GROMACS .gro file of C-alpha atoms in nm:
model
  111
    1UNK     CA    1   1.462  -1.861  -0.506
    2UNK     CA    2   1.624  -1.663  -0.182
    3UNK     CA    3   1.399  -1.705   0.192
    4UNK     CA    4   1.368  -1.327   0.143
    5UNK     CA    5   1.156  -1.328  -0.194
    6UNK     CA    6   0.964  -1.600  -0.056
    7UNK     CA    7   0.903  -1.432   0.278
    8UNK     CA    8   0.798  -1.094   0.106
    9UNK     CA    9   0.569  -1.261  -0.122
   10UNK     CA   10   0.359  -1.490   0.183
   11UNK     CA   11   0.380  -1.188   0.384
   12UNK     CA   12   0.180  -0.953   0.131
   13UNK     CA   13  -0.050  -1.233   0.050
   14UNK     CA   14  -0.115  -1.231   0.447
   15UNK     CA   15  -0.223  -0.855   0.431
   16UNK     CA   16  -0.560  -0.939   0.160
   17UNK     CA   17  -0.862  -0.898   0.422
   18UNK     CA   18  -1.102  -1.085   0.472
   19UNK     CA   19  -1.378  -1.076   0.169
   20UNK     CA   20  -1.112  -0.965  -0.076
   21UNK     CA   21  -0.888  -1.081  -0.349
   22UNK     CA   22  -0.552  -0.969  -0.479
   23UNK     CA   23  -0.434  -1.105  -0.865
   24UNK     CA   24  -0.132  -1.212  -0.860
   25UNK     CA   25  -0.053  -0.921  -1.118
   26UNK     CA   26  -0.128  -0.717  -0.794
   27UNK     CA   27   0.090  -0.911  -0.582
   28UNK     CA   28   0.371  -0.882  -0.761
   29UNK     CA   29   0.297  -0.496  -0.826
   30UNK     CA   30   0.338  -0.482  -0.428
   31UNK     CA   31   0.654  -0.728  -0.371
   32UNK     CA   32   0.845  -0.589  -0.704
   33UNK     CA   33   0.797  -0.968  -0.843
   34UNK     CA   34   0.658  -1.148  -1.172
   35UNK     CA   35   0.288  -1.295  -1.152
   36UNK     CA   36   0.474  -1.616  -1.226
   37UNK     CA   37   0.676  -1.575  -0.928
   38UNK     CA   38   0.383  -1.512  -0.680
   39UNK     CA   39   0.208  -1.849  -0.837
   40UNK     CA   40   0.540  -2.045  -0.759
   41UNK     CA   41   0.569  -1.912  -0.457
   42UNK     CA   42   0.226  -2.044  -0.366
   43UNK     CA   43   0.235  -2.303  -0.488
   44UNK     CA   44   0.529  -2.439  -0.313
   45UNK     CA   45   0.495  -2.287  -0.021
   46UNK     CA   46   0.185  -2.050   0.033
   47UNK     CA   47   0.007  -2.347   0.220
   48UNK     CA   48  -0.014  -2.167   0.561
   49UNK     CA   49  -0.093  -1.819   0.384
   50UNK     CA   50  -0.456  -1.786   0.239
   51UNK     CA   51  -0.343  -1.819  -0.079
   52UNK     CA   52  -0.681  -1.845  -0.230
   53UNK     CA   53  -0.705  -1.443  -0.209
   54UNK     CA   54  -0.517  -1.478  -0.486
   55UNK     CA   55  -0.621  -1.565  -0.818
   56UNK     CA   56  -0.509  -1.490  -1.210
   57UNK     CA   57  -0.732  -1.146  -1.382
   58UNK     CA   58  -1.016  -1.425  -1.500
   59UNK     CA   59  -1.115  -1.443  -1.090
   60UNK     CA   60  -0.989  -1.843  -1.139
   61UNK     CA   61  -0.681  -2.048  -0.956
   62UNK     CA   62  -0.646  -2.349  -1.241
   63UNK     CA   63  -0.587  -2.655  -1.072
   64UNK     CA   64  -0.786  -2.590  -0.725
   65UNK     CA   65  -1.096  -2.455  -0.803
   66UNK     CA   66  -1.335  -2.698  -0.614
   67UNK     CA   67  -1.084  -2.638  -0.295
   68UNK     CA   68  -1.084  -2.265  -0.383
   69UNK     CA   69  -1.433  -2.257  -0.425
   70UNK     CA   70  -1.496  -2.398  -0.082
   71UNK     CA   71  -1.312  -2.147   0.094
   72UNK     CA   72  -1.424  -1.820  -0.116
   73UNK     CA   73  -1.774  -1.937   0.021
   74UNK     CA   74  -1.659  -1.947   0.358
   75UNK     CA   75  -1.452  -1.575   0.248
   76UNK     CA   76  -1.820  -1.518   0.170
   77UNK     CA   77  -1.655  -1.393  -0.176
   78UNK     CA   78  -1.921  -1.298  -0.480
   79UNK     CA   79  -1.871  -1.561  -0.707
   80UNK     CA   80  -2.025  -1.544  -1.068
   81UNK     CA   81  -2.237  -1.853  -1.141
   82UNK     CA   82  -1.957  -2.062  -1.351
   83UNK     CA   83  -1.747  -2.047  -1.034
   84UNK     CA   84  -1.484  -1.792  -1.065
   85UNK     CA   85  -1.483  -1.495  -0.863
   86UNK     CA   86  -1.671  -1.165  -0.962
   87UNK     CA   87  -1.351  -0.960  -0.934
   88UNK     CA   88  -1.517  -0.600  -1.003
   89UNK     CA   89  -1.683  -0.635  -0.607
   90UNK     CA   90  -1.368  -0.837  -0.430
   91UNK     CA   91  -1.079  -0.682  -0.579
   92UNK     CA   92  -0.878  -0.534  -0.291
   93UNK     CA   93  -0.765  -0.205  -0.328
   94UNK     CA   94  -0.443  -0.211  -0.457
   95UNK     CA   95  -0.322   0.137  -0.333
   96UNK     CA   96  -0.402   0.073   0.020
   97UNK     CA   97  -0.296  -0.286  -0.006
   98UNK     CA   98   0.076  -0.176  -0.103
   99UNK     CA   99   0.107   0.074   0.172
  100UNK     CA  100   0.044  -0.192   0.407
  101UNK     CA  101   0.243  -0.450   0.308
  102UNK     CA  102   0.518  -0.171   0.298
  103UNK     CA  103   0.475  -0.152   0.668
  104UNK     CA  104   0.518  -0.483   0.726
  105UNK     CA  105   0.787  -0.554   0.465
  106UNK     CA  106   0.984  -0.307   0.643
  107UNK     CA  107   0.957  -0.441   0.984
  108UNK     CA  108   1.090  -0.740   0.802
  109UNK     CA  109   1.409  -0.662   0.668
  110UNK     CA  110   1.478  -0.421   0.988
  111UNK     CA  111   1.526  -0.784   1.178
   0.00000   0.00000   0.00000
């Protein structure tokens, strides 16, 4: 995978605010890649991004929930009482979320 996809993806991960979550459906609706693109990405190198904004449709990231879990608490995310995350009150709004990382995307490929 190029340094540009990469870049794009950790970029629009670093627009979620505070107290919200993007899917990584939603993520990818934004950067023009797959859901399974945004999880690799993460995975391999969203370490310095808050990647746990960003979770699969259930409100769950399989394989780190206890780390995730931690850190939506400090988010002060809702979370529904088996642990994921209650997505209907944290979902960030898509529209506005895309607009942004347009802005920044842009400033991106203009260096």
């Amino acid at each position: 995978m190029d340094d540009v996809r990469v870049e794009r993806v950790l970029r629009a991960v670093e627009c979620i605010p505070d107290g919200s979550v993007a899917t990584y459906g939603d993520i990818g609706n934004v950067t023009g890649e797959s859901a399974r693109v945004i999880g690799r990405v993460l995975a391999l190198w969203g370490s310095t991004v808050p990647w746990w904004r960003v979770c699969n449709s259930k409100g769950e990231i399989p394989g780190h929930s206890a780390e995730a879990l931690e850190l939506w608490l400090a988010d002060k995310l809702p979370i529904k009482a088996h642990g994921s995350l209650e997505l209907v009150e944290c979902r960030v709004n898509v529209a506005a979320l895309k607009d942004q990382v347009a802005t920044v995307l842009d400033a991106l490929e203009s260096n």
